[in-house]
Structure formats: C-alpha cells, structure tokens
Amino acid sequence: MAVLHLMVGLPGSGKTTRAKALAEQTGALRLTPDEWQTRLFDDDMHHPDHDRRHDAIEALMWDVAAIVLKQGGEVILDFGFWSRAERQNFAQRAAALGAQCRIDYEATSLAELERRVLARNQAMQEGHFVIPLENLRDWAKLFEAPDDRELAGNF
C-alpha cells in the first residue's frame, strides 16, 4: 500500500536523520528540500528569493511524490510541516491518491533545538543552511506540534 510519511518538526529536531533511517529501512523515496536548495543555490537563507525557491522545490517534490504514491510506493516528505492545516492538506492529497499518511515527530525542547542548530551552524554541514537562533526562536512560536489524533493518523 502507498504510504506518505510527513517528517514534522523545526530545524534541529532530527527530521532528516530520522528520514534517512526510515528510507533505509523501508526503501521509501526521501525528499528533503534543503538538500536540493543548497545544491542549486548554496546557502541562500538570506537571499530575497529564498522562500520562493523553497516553495518551488517543495511543489516539484510533491509532483514526484504523487507519481510514486499513485504507483503504490512509499514517500518521505522531509518538509517540517509546522502547521496542522499543512499536515491535513497533505493527508488529503495522499488520500486522494489512495495512500495512507503517517506522521513522524519527535518532541524536542527549544533549548535542545538551539544547541543542535548552533552546532550545525558551526560545522557548516553540506545540505544545511546557517540558521540564526533568533529565526529559530521566532519559528518555534509558529510551530504547532501534532496532537495524539494526528499521530494516530486521524486528520
């Protein structure tokens, strides 16, 4: 059966690490926008076109994901999915293609997110943007953690 996995969380929450392990375990296609964006545009976090580029990459990734799901495959979208509305939207898209939708989420404190992002910024790892801690703190105010209903697959 086709399955869409949504990797949920803020930067530093371990989404990509978990997505890579899940892809290895299941054979699912993993789509991580930051890897594509940094390959195409380097670290463009502060470029005026960053958000537009990111949205375009995610749209292309969804097009690829939809094809795989229609064929009965498994896809991991490593997008972050910060809002319930966005998660519901993708769950509905998956259902329209006959696919199940599953959330992968691990609660991580803001202090731990800050520690991880700071370490990642200093390491300048490939496929990652340098994220100012002020941005992370602002994003944490916007983040809507999935509730028990969502985690159980009830969107």
mmCIF file with all atom_site columns, C-alpha atoms in Angstrom:
data_model
loop_
_atom_site.group_PDB
_atom_site.id
_atom_site.type_symbol
_atom_site.label_atom_id
_atom_site.label_alt_id
_atom_site.label_comp_id
_atom_site.label_asym_id
_atom_site.label_entity_id
_atom_site.label_seq_id
_atom_site.pdbx_PDB_ins_code
_atom_site.Cartn_x
_atom_site.Cartn_y
_atom_site.Cartn_z
_atom_site.occupancy
_atom_site.B_iso_or_equiv
_atom_site.pdbx_formal_charge
_atom_site.auth_seq_id
_atom_site.auth_comp_id
_atom_site.auth_asym_id
_atom_site.auth_atom_id
_atom_site.pdbx_PDB_model_num
ATOM 1   C CA . MET A 1 1   ? 0.000  0.000  0.000  1.00 0.00 ? 1   MET A CA 1
ATOM 2   C CA . ALA A 1 2   ? 1.131  3.534  -0.794 1.00 0.00 ? 2   ALA A CA 1
ATOM 3   C CA . VAL A 1 3   ? 2.315  5.500  2.233  1.00 0.00 ? 3   VAL A CA 1
ATOM 4   C CA . LEU A 1 4   ? 3.195  9.165  2.627  1.00 0.00 ? 4   LEU A CA 1
ATOM 5   C CA . HIS A 1 5   ? 5.406  9.931  5.626  1.00 0.00 ? 5   HIS A CA 1
ATOM 6   C CA . LEU A 1 6   ? 5.409  13.528 6.865  1.00 0.00 ? 6   LEU A CA 1
ATOM 7   C CA . MET A 1 7   ? 8.542  14.487 8.809  1.00 0.00 ? 7   MET A CA 1
ATOM 8   C CA . VAL A 1 8   ? 7.337  17.058 11.337 1.00 0.00 ? 8   VAL A CA 1
ATOM 9   C CA . GLY A 1 9   ? 9.476  19.435 13.349 1.00 0.00 ? 9   GLY A CA 1
ATOM 10  C CA . LEU A 1 10  ? 11.611 22.531 13.454 1.00 0.00 ? 10  LEU A CA 1
ATOM 11  C CA . PRO A 1 11  ? 15.226 22.728 12.295 1.00 0.00 ? 11  PRO A CA 1
ATOM 12  C CA . GLY A 1 12  ? 17.429 20.679 14.598 1.00 0.00 ? 12  GLY A CA 1
ATOM 13  C CA . SER A 1 13  ? 14.675 18.269 15.627 1.00 0.00 ? 13  SER A CA 1
ATOM 14  C CA . GLY A 1 14  ? 16.296 15.336 13.822 1.00 0.00 ? 14  GLY A CA 1
ATOM 15  C CA . LYS A 1 15  ? 13.861 15.127 10.908 1.00 0.00 ? 15  LYS A CA 1
ATOM 16  C CA . THR A 1 16  ? 16.445 14.461 8.232  1.00 0.00 ? 16  THR A CA 1
ATOM 17  C CA . THR A 1 17  ? 18.356 11.969 10.362 1.00 0.00 ? 17  THR A CA 1
ATOM 18  C CA . ARG A 1 18  ? 15.125 10.064 11.049 1.00 0.00 ? 18  ARG A CA 1
ATOM 19  C CA . ALA A 1 19  ? 14.061 10.388 7.393  1.00 0.00 ? 19  ALA A CA 1
ATOM 20  C CA . LYS A 1 20  ? 17.318 8.841  6.205  1.00 0.00 ? 20  LYS A CA 1
ATOM 21  C CA . ALA A 1 21  ? 16.933 5.927  8.623  1.00 0.00 ? 21  ALA A CA 1
ATOM 22  C CA . LEU A 1 22  ? 13.300 5.420  7.592  1.00 0.00 ? 22  LEU A CA 1
ATOM 23  C CA . ALA A 1 23  ? 14.240 5.462  3.900  1.00 0.00 ? 23  ALA A CA 1
ATOM 24  C CA . GLU A 1 24  ? 16.953 2.885  4.542  1.00 0.00 ? 24  GLU A CA 1
ATOM 25  C CA . GLN A 1 25  ? 14.539 0.698  6.492  1.00 0.00 ? 25  GLN A CA 1
ATOM 26  C CA . THR A 1 26  ? 11.569 0.923  4.100  1.00 0.00 ? 26  THR A CA 1
ATOM 27  C CA . GLY A 1 27  ? 13.076 1.696  0.710  1.00 0.00 ? 27  GLY A CA 1
ATOM 28  C CA . ALA A 1 28  ? 10.888 4.822  0.544  1.00 0.00 ? 28  ALA A CA 1
ATOM 29  C CA . LEU A 1 29  ? 11.814 7.753  -1.650 1.00 0.00 ? 29  LEU A CA 1
ATOM 30  C CA . ARG A 1 30  ? 13.118 10.544 0.617  1.00 0.00 ? 30  ARG A CA 1
ATOM 31  C CA . LEU A 1 31  ? 12.620 14.125 -0.491 1.00 0.00 ? 31  LEU A CA 1
ATOM 32  C CA . THR A 1 32  ? 14.461 16.769 1.546  1.00 0.00 ? 32  THR A CA 1
ATOM 33  C CA . PRO A 1 33  ? 14.089 20.321 0.156  1.00 0.00 ? 33  PRO A CA 1
ATOM 34  C CA . ASP A 1 34  ? 17.128 21.809 1.915  1.00 0.00 ? 34  ASP A CA 1
ATOM 35  C CA . GLU A 1 35  ? 19.434 19.356 0.146  1.00 0.00 ? 35  GLU A CA 1
ATOM 36  C CA . TRP A 1 36  ? 18.084 20.357 -3.245 1.00 0.00 ? 36  TRP A CA 1
ATOM 37  C CA . GLN A 1 37  ? 18.063 24.060 -2.442 1.00 0.00 ? 37  GLN A CA 1
ATOM 38  C CA . THR A 1 38  ? 21.636 24.184 -1.179 1.00 0.00 ? 38  THR A CA 1
ATOM 39  C CA . ARG A 1 39  ? 22.789 22.184 -4.187 1.00 0.00 ? 39  ARG A CA 1
ATOM 40  C CA . LEU A 1 40  ? 21.081 24.604 -6.548 1.00 0.00 ? 40  LEU A CA 1
ATOM 41  C CA . PHE A 1 41  ? 21.618 27.909 -4.712 1.00 0.00 ? 41  PHE A CA 1
ATOM 42  C CA . ASP A 1 42  ? 24.199 27.283 -1.944 1.00 0.00 ? 42  ASP A CA 1
ATOM 43  C CA . ASP A 1 43  ? 23.256 28.841 1.410  1.00 0.00 ? 43  ASP A CA 1
ATOM 44  C CA . ASP A 1 44  ? 20.700 31.359 0.168  1.00 0.00 ? 44  ASP A CA 1
ATOM 45  C CA . MET A 1 45  ? 18.917 31.697 3.526  1.00 0.00 ? 45  MET A CA 1
ATOM 46  C CA . HIS A 1 46  ? 19.118 35.496 3.391  1.00 0.00 ? 46  HIS A CA 1
ATOM 47  C CA . HIS A 1 47  ? 18.548 35.877 -0.347 1.00 0.00 ? 47  HIS A CA 1
ATOM 48  C CA . PRO A 1 48  ? 15.295 37.678 -1.230 1.00 0.00 ? 48  PRO A CA 1
ATOM 49  C CA . ASP A 1 49  ? 14.236 34.703 -3.405 1.00 0.00 ? 49  ASP A CA 1
ATOM 50  C CA . HIS A 1 50  ? 14.882 32.054 -0.738 1.00 0.00 ? 50  HIS A CA 1
ATOM 51  C CA . ASP A 1 51  ? 11.243 31.439 0.188  1.00 0.00 ? 51  ASP A CA 1
ATOM 52  C CA . ARG A 1 52  ? 10.050 31.482 -3.436 1.00 0.00 ? 52  ARG A CA 1
ATOM 53  C CA . ARG A 1 53  ? 12.757 28.998 -4.397 1.00 0.00 ? 53  ARG A CA 1
ATOM 54  C CA . HIS A 1 54  ? 11.958 26.782 -1.420 1.00 0.00 ? 54  HIS A CA 1
ATOM 55  C CA . ASP A 1 55  ? 8.245  26.765 -2.280 1.00 0.00 ? 55  ASP A CA 1
ATOM 56  C CA . ALA A 1 56  ? 9.023  25.872 -5.902 1.00 0.00 ? 56  ALA A CA 1
ATOM 57  C CA . ILE A 1 57  ? 11.260 22.981 -4.825 1.00 0.00 ? 57  ILE A CA 1
ATOM 58  C CA . GLU A 1 58  ? 8.596  21.638 -2.469 1.00 0.00 ? 58  GLU A CA 1
ATOM 59  C CA . ALA A 1 59  ? 6.000  21.873 -5.254 1.00 0.00 ? 59  ALA A CA 1
ATOM 60  C CA . LEU A 1 60  ? 8.257  19.895 -7.605 1.00 0.00 ? 60  LEU A CA 1
ATOM 61  C CA . MET A 1 61  ? 8.902  17.344 -4.874 1.00 0.00 ? 61  MET A CA 1
ATOM 62  C CA . TRP A 1 62  ? 5.172  16.895 -4.368 1.00 0.00 ? 62  TRP A CA 1
ATOM 63  C CA . ASP A 1 63  ? 4.754  16.265 -8.116 1.00 0.00 ? 63  ASP A CA 1
ATOM 64  C CA . VAL A 1 64  ? 7.374  13.498 -7.884 1.00 0.00 ? 64  VAL A CA 1
ATOM 65  C CA . ALA A 1 65  ? 5.840  12.139 -4.679 1.00 0.00 ? 65  ALA A CA 1
ATOM 66  C CA . ALA A 1 66  ? 2.375  11.979 -6.247 1.00 0.00 ? 66  ALA A CA 1
ATOM 67  C CA . ILE A 1 67  ? 3.690  9.839  -9.106 1.00 0.00 ? 67  ILE A CA 1
ATOM 68  C CA . VAL A 1 68  ? 5.361  7.417  -6.694 1.00 0.00 ? 68  VAL A CA 1
ATOM 69  C CA . LEU A 1 69  ? 2.264  7.235  -4.485 1.00 0.00 ? 69  LEU A CA 1
ATOM 70  C CA . LYS A 1 70  ? -0.008 6.597  -7.488 1.00 0.00 ? 70  LYS A CA 1
ATOM 71  C CA . GLN A 1 71  ? 2.246  3.661  -8.325 1.00 0.00 ? 71  GLN A CA 1
ATOM 72  C CA . GLY A 1 72  ? 1.818  2.274  -4.801 1.00 0.00 ? 72  GLY A CA 1
ATOM 73  C CA . GLY A 1 73  ? 5.190  3.381  -3.473 1.00 0.00 ? 73  GLY A CA 1
ATOM 74  C CA . GLU A 1 74  ? 6.313  4.975  -0.251 1.00 0.00 ? 74  GLU A CA 1
ATOM 75  C CA . VAL A 1 75  ? 7.476  8.584  0.040  1.00 0.00 ? 75  VAL A CA 1
ATOM 76  C CA . ILE A 1 76  ? 9.041  10.565 2.859  1.00 0.00 ? 76  ILE A CA 1
ATOM 77  C CA . LEU A 1 77  ? 8.500  14.328 2.692  1.00 0.00 ? 77  LEU A CA 1
ATOM 78  C CA . ASP A 1 78  ? 11.070 15.988 4.929  1.00 0.00 ? 78  ASP A CA 1
ATOM 79  C CA . PHE A 1 79  ? 9.367  19.410 4.839  1.00 0.00 ? 79  PHE A CA 1
ATOM 80  C CA . GLY A 1 80  ? 8.855  20.199 8.541  1.00 0.00 ? 80  GLY A CA 1
ATOM 81  C CA . PHE A 1 81  ? 5.059  20.583 8.340  1.00 0.00 ? 81  PHE A CA 1
ATOM 82  C CA . TRP A 1 82  ? 4.829  23.183 11.088 1.00 0.00 ? 82  TRP A CA 1
ATOM 83  C CA . SER A 1 83  ? 1.042  23.671 10.978 1.00 0.00 ? 83  SER A CA 1
ATOM 84  C CA . ARG A 1 84  ? -1.907 21.316 11.410 1.00 0.00 ? 84  ARG A CA 1
ATOM 85  C CA . ALA A 1 85  ? -3.519 22.821 8.327  1.00 0.00 ? 85  ALA A CA 1
ATOM 86  C CA . GLU A 1 86  ? -0.495 21.927 6.173  1.00 0.00 ? 86  GLU A CA 1
ATOM 87  C CA . ARG A 1 87  ? -0.430 18.369 7.548  1.00 0.00 ? 87  ARG A CA 1
ATOM 88  C CA . GLN A 1 88  ? -4.154 17.981 6.908  1.00 0.00 ? 88  GLN A CA 1
ATOM 89  C CA . ASN A 1 89  ? -3.716 19.278 3.379  1.00 0.00 ? 89  ASN A CA 1
ATOM 90  C CA . PHE A 1 90  ? -1.047 16.703 2.564  1.00 0.00 ? 90  PHE A CA 1
ATOM 91  C CA . ALA A 1 91  ? -3.027 13.926 4.259  1.00 0.00 ? 91  ALA A CA 1
ATOM 92  C CA . GLN A 1 92  ? -5.962 14.799 1.994  1.00 0.00 ? 92  GLN A CA 1
ATOM 93  C CA . ARG A 1 93  ? -3.706 14.824 -1.067 1.00 0.00 ? 93  ARG A CA 1
ATOM 94  C CA . ALA A 1 94  ? -2.372 11.392 -0.102 1.00 0.00 ? 94  ALA A CA 1
ATOM 95  C CA . ALA A 1 95  ? -5.885 10.021 0.482  1.00 0.00 ? 95  ALA A CA 1
ATOM 96  C CA . ALA A 1 96  ? -6.970 11.287 -2.952 1.00 0.00 ? 96  ALA A CA 1
ATOM 97  C CA . LEU A 1 97  ? -4.182 9.130  -4.404 1.00 0.00 ? 97  LEU A CA 1
ATOM 98  C CA . GLY A 1 98  ? -5.203 6.091  -2.332 1.00 0.00 ? 98  GLY A CA 1
ATOM 99  C CA . ALA A 1 99  ? -2.270 6.452  0.067  1.00 0.00 ? 99  ALA A CA 1
ATOM 100 C CA . GLN A 1 100 ? -2.071 6.352  3.836  1.00 0.00 ? 100 GLN A CA 1
ATOM 101 C CA . CYS A 1 101 ? -0.482 9.281  5.629  1.00 0.00 ? 101 CYS A CA 1
ATOM 102 C CA . ARG A 1 102 ? 1.762  8.873  8.668  1.00 0.00 ? 102 ARG A CA 1
ATOM 103 C CA . ILE A 1 103 ? 3.410  11.480 10.833 1.00 0.00 ? 103 ILE A CA 1
ATOM 104 C CA . ASP A 1 104 ? 6.940  11.112 12.129 1.00 0.00 ? 104 ASP A CA 1
ATOM 105 C CA . TYR A 1 105 ? 7.517  13.506 15.013 1.00 0.00 ? 105 TYR A CA 1
ATOM 106 C CA . GLU A 1 106 ? 9.808  13.634 17.997 1.00 0.00 ? 106 GLU A CA 1
ATOM 107 C CA . ALA A 1 107 ? 9.228  16.389 20.575 1.00 0.00 ? 107 ALA A CA 1
ATOM 108 C CA . THR A 1 108 ? 12.402 18.398 21.134 1.00 0.00 ? 108 THR A CA 1
ATOM 109 C CA . SER A 1 109 ? 12.817 21.280 23.575 1.00 0.00 ? 109 SER A CA 1
ATOM 110 C CA . LEU A 1 110 ? 13.726 24.715 22.280 1.00 0.00 ? 110 LEU A CA 1
ATOM 111 C CA . ALA A 1 111 ? 16.960 24.578 24.288 1.00 0.00 ? 111 ALA A CA 1
ATOM 112 C CA . GLU A 1 112 ? 17.946 21.345 22.526 1.00 0.00 ? 112 GLU A CA 1
ATOM 113 C CA . LEU A 1 113 ? 16.952 22.739 19.121 1.00 0.00 ? 113 LEU A CA 1
ATOM 114 C CA . GLU A 1 114 ? 19.134 25.770 19.780 1.00 0.00 ? 114 GLU A CA 1
ATOM 115 C CA . ARG A 1 115 ? 22.072 23.579 20.840 1.00 0.00 ? 115 ARG A CA 1
ATOM 116 C CA . ARG A 1 116 ? 21.781 21.408 17.721 1.00 0.00 ? 116 ARG A CA 1
ATOM 117 C CA . VAL A 1 117 ? 21.308 24.310 15.301 1.00 0.00 ? 117 VAL A CA 1
ATOM 118 C CA . LEU A 1 118 ? 24.256 26.181 16.805 1.00 0.00 ? 118 LEU A CA 1
ATOM 119 C CA . ALA A 1 119 ? 26.457 23.076 16.451 1.00 0.00 ? 119 ALA A CA 1
ATOM 120 C CA . ARG A 1 120 ? 25.253 22.558 12.884 1.00 0.00 ? 120 ARG A CA 1
ATOM 121 C CA . ASN A 1 121 ? 25.886 26.215 12.028 1.00 0.00 ? 121 ASN A CA 1
ATOM 122 C CA . GLN A 1 122 ? 29.454 25.911 13.316 1.00 0.00 ? 122 GLN A CA 1
ATOM 123 C CA . ALA A 1 123 ? 30.057 22.647 11.436 1.00 0.00 ? 123 ALA A CA 1
ATOM 124 C CA . MET A 1 124 ? 28.726 24.096 8.153  1.00 0.00 ? 124 MET A CA 1
ATOM 125 C CA . GLN A 1 125 ? 27.379 20.697 7.116  1.00 0.00 ? 125 GLN A CA 1
ATOM 126 C CA . GLU A 1 126 ? 26.548 20.172 3.469  1.00 0.00 ? 126 GLU A CA 1
ATOM 127 C CA . GLY A 1 127 ? 22.836 20.366 2.706  1.00 0.00 ? 127 GLY A CA 1
ATOM 128 C CA . HIS A 1 128 ? 22.093 22.733 5.597  1.00 0.00 ? 128 HIS A CA 1
ATOM 129 C CA . PHE A 1 129 ? 21.567 26.457 5.929  1.00 0.00 ? 129 PHE A CA 1
ATOM 130 C CA . VAL A 1 130 ? 23.110 28.630 8.607  1.00 0.00 ? 130 VAL A CA 1
ATOM 131 C CA . ILE A 1 131 ? 20.105 29.457 10.782 1.00 0.00 ? 131 ILE A CA 1
ATOM 132 C CA . PRO A 1 132 ? 20.306 32.399 13.177 1.00 0.00 ? 132 PRO A CA 1
ATOM 133 C CA . LEU A 1 133 ? 18.983 31.432 16.614 1.00 0.00 ? 133 LEU A CA 1
ATOM 134 C CA . GLU A 1 134 ? 16.605 34.429 16.526 1.00 0.00 ? 134 GLU A CA 1
ATOM 135 C CA . ASN A 1 135 ? 14.917 32.881 13.475 1.00 0.00 ? 135 ASN A CA 1
ATOM 136 C CA . LEU A 1 136 ? 14.612 29.532 15.223 1.00 0.00 ? 136 LEU A CA 1
ATOM 137 C CA . ARG A 1 137 ? 13.027 31.192 18.263 1.00 0.00 ? 137 ARG A CA 1
ATOM 138 C CA . ASP A 1 138 ? 10.532 33.026 16.041 1.00 0.00 ? 138 ASP A CA 1
ATOM 139 C CA . TRP A 1 139 ? 9.686  29.810 14.183 1.00 0.00 ? 139 TRP A CA 1
ATOM 140 C CA . ALA A 1 140 ? 9.164  27.965 17.473 1.00 0.00 ? 140 ALA A CA 1
ATOM 141 C CA . LYS A 1 141 ? 6.334  30.410 18.250 1.00 0.00 ? 141 LYS A CA 1
ATOM 142 C CA . LEU A 1 142 ? 4.614  29.405 14.991 1.00 0.00 ? 142 LEU A CA 1
ATOM 143 C CA . PHE A 1 143 ? 5.089  25.635 15.317 1.00 0.00 ? 143 PHE A CA 1
ATOM 144 C CA . GLU A 1 144 ? 2.002  23.515 16.058 1.00 0.00 ? 144 GLU A CA 1
ATOM 145 C CA . ALA A 1 145 ? 3.051  20.150 17.436 1.00 0.00 ? 145 ALA A CA 1
ATOM 146 C CA . PRO A 1 146 ? 0.912  17.230 16.281 1.00 0.00 ? 146 PRO A CA 1
ATOM 147 C CA . ASP A 1 147 ? -1.612 16.009 18.813 1.00 0.00 ? 147 ASP A CA 1
ATOM 148 C CA . ASP A 1 148 ? -2.484 12.407 19.643 1.00 0.00 ? 148 ASP A CA 1
ATOM 149 C CA . ARG A 1 149 ? -5.208 12.325 16.962 1.00 0.00 ? 149 ARG A CA 1
ATOM 150 C CA . GLU A 1 150 ? -2.773 13.283 14.221 1.00 0.00 ? 150 GLU A CA 1
ATOM 151 C CA . LEU A 1 151 ? -0.113 10.895 15.477 1.00 0.00 ? 151 LEU A CA 1
ATOM 152 C CA . ALA A 1 152 ? -2.729 8.121  15.300 1.00 0.00 ? 152 ALA A CA 1
ATOM 153 C CA . GLY A 1 153 ? -3.421 9.003  11.660 1.00 0.00 ? 153 GLY A CA 1
ATOM 154 C CA . ASN A 1 154 ? -6.697 10.864 12.208 1.00 0.00 ? 154 ASN A CA 1
ATOM 155 C CA . PHE A 1 155 ? -6.583 14.056 10.223 1.00 0.00 ? 155 PHE A CA 1
#
